Short mmCIF file of N, CA and C in Angstrom, two decimals:
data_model
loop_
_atom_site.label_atom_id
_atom_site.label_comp_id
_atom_site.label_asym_id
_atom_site.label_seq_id
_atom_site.Cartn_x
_atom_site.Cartn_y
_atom_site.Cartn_z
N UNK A 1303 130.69 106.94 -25.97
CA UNK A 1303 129.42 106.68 -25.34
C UNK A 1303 128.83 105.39 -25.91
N UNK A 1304 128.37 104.59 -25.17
CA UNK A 1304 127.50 103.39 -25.54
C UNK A 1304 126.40 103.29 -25.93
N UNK A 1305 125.82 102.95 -27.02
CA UNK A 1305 124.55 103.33 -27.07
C UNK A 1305 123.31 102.18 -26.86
N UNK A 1306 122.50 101.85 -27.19
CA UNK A 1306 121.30 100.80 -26.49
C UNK A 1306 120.72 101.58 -24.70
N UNK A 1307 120.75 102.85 -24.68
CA UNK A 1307 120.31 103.37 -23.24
C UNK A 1307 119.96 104.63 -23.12
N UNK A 1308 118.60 104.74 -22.98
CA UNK A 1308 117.97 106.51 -22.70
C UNK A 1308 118.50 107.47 -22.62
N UNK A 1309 119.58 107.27 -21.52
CA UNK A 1309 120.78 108.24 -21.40
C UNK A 1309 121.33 108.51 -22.20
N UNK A 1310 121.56 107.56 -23.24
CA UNK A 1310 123.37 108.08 -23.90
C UNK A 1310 122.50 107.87 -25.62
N UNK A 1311 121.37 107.45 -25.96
CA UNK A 1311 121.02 106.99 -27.04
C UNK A 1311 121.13 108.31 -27.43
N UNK A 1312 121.54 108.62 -29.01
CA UNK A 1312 121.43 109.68 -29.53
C UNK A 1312 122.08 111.12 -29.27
N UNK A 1313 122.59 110.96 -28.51
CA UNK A 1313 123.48 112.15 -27.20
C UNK A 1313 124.62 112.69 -28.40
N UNK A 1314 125.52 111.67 -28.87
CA UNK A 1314 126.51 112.64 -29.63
C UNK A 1314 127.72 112.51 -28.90
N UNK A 1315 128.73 112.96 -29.40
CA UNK A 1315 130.28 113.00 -28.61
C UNK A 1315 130.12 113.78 -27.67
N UNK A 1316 130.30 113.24 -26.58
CA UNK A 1316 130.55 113.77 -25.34
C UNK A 1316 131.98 114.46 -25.04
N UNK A 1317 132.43 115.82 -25.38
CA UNK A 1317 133.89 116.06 -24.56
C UNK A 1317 133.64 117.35 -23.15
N UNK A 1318 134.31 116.67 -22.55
CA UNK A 1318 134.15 117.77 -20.83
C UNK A 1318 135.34 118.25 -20.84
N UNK A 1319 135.74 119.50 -19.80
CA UNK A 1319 136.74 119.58 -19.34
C UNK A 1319 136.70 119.64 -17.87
N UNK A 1320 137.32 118.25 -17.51
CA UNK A 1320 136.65 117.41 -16.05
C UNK A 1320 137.93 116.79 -15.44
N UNK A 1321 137.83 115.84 -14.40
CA UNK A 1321 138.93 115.34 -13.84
C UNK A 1321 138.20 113.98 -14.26
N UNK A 1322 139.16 112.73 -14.15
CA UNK A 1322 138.85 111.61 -15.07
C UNK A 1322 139.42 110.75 -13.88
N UNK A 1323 138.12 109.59 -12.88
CA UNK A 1323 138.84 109.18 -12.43
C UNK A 1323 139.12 107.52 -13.17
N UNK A 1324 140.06 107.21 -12.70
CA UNK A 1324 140.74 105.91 -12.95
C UNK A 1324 140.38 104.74 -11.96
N UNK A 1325 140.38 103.42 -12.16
CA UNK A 1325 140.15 102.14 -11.67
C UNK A 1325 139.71 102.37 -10.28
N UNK A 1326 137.90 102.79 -10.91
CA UNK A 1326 137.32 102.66 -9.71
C UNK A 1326 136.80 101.05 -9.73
N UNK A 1327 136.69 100.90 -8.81
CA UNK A 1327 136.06 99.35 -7.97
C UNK A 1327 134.24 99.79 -8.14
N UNK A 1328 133.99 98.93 -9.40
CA UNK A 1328 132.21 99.09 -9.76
C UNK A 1328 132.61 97.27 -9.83
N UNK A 1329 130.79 97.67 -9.28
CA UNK A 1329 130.12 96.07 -9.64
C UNK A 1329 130.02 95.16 -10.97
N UNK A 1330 130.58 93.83 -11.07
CA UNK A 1330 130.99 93.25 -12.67
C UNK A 1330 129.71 93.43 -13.45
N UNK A 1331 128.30 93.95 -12.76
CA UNK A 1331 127.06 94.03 -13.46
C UNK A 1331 126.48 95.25 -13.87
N UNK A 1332 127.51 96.42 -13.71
CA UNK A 1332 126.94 98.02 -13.87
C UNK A 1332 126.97 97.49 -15.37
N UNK A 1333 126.38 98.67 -16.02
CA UNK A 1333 126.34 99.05 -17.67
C UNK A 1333 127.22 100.12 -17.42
N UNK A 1334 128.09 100.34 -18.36
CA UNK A 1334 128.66 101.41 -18.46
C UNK A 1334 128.31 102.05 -19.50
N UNK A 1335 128.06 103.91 -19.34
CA UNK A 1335 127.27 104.19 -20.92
C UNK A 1335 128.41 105.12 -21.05
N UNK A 1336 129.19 105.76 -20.21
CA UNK A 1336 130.40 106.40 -20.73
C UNK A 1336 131.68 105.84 -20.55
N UNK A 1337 132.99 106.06 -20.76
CA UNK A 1337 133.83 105.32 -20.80
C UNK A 1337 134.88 106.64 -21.05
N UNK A 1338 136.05 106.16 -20.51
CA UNK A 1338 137.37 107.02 -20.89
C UNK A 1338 138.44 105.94 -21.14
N UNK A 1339 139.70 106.59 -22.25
CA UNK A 1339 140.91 105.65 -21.89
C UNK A 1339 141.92 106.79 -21.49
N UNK A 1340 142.87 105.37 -20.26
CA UNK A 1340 144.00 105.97 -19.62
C UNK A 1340 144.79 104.85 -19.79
N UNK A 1341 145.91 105.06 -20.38
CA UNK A 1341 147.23 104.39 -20.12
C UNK A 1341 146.53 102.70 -20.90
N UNK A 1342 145.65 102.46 -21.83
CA UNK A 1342 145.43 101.28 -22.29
C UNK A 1342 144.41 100.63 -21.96
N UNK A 1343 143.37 101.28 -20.91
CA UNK A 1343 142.62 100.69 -20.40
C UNK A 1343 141.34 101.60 -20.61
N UNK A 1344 140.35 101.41 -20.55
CA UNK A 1344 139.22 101.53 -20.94
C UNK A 1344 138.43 101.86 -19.26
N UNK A 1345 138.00 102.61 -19.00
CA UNK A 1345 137.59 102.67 -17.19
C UNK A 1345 135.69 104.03 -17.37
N UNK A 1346 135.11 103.55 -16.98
CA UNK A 1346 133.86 103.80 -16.39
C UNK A 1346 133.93 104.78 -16.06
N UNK A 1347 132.54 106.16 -16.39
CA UNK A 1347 132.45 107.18 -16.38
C UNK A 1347 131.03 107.32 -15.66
N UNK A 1348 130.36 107.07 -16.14
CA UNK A 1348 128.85 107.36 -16.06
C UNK A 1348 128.31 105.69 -16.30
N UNK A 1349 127.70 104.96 -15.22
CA UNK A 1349 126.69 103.88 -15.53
C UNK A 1349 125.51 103.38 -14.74
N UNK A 1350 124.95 102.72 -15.18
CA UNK A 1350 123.88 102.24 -14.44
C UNK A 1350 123.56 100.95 -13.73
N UNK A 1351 122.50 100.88 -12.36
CA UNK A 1351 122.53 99.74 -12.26
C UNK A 1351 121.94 98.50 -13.26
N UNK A 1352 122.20 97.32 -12.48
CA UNK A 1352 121.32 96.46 -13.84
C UNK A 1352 120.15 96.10 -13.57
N UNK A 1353 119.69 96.14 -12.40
CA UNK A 1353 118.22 95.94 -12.12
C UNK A 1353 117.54 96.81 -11.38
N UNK A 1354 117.64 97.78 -10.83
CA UNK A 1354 117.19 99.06 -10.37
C UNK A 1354 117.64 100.38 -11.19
N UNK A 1355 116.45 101.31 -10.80
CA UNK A 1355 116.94 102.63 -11.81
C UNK A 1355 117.75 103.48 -10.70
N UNK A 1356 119.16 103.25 -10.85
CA UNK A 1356 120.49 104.02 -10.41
C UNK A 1356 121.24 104.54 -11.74
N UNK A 1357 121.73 105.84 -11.29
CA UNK A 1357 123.03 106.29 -12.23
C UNK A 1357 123.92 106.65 -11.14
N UNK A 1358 125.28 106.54 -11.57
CA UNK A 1358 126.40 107.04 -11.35
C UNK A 1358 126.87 107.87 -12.43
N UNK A 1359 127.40 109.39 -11.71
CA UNK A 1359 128.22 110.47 -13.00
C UNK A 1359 129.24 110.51 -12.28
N UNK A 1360 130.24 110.42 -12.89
CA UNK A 1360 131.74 110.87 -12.17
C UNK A 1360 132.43 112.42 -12.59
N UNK A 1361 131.53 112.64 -13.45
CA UNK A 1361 131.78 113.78 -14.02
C UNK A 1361 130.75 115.13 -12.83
N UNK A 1362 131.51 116.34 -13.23
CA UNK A 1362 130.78 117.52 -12.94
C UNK A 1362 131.65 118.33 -11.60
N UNK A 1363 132.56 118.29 -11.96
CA UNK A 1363 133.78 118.34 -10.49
C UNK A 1363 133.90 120.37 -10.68
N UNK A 1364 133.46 120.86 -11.71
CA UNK A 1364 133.43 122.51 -11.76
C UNK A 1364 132.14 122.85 -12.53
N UNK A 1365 132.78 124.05 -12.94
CA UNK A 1365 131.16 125.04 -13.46
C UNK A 1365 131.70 124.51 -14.96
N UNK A 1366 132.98 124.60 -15.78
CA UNK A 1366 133.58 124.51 -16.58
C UNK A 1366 133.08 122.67 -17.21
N UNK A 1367 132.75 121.73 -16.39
CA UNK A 1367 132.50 120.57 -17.31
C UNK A 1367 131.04 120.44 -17.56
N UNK A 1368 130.22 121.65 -17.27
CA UNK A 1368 128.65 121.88 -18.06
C UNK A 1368 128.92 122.33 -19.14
N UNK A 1369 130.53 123.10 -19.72
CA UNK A 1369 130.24 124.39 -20.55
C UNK A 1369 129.79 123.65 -21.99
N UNK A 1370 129.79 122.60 -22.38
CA UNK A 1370 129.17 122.15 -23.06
C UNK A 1370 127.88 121.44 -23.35
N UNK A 1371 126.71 121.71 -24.56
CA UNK A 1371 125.75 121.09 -24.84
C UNK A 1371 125.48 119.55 -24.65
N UNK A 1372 126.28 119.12 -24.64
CA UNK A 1372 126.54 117.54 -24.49
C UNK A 1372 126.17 117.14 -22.92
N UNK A 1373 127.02 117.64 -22.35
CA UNK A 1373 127.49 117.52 -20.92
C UNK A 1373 126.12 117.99 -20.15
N UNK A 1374 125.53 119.17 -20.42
CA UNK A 1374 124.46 119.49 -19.87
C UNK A 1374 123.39 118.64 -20.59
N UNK A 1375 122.78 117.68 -21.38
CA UNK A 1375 121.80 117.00 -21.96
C UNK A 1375 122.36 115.79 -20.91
N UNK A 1376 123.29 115.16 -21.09
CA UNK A 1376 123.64 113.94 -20.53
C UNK A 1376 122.60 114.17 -18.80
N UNK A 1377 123.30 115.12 -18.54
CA UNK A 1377 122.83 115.52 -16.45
C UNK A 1377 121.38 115.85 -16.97
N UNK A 1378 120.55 116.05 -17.60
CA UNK A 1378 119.31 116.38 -17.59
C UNK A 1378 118.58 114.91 -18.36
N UNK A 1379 118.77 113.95 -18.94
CA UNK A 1379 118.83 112.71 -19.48
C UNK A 1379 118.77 111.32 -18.08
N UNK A 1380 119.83 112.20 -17.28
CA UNK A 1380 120.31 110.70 -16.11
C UNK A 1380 118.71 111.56 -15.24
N UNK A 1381 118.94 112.53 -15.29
CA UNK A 1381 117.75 113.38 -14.00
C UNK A 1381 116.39 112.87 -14.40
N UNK A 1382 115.82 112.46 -15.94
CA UNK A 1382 114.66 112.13 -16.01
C UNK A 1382 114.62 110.60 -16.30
N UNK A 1383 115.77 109.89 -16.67
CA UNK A 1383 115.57 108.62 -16.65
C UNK A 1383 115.42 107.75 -15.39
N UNK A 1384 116.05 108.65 -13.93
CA UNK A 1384 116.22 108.77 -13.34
C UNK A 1384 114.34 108.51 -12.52
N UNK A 1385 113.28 109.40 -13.15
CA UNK A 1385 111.91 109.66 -12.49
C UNK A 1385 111.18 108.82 -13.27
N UNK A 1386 111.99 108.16 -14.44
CA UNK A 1386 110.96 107.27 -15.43
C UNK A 1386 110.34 108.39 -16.44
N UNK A 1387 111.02 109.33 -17.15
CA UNK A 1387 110.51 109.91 -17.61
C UNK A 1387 111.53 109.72 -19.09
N UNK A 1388 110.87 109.95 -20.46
CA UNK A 1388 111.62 109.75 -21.67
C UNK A 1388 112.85 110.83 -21.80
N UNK A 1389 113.50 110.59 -22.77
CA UNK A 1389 115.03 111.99 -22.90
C UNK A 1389 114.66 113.09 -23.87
N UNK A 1390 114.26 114.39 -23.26
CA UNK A 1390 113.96 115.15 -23.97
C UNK A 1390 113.89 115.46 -24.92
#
């Protein structure tokens, strides 16, 4: 996780048990605040825009990638940074 961002500041290791996608086509100006590696490469999980308040989660594909504390703060973090509101 990256930190310098509401979302991810202070959050902690993030592990899911999720599907992970690979070389999606994002804009050269998103922030990325999560990140995975596959095969050597480093690829975008969760980010934001750079001048409007947007998130993207790529995560949350079952009931099983909430089952963690992490995972559920992150989705409740993007939901209020989301209204302009601070991270719980």
């Amino acid at each position: 996780m990256h930190a310098g961002h509401p979302v991810t500041d202070g959050l902690g290791p993030l592990v899911v048990d999720d599907e992970r996608y690979t070389d999606l086509a994002v804009a050269p100006d998103v922030r990325a605040l999560v990140t995975h590696d596959e095969g050597g490469t480093t690829h975008p999980v969760v980010w934001v825009a750079p001048s409007w308040r947007a998130v993207y989660d790529g995560l949350g594909h079952g009931v099983e990638s909430y089952a963690t504390p992490a995972r559920a703060a992150l989705l409740r973090r993007e939901a209020r940074w989301l209204v302009g509101l601070p991270p719980a």
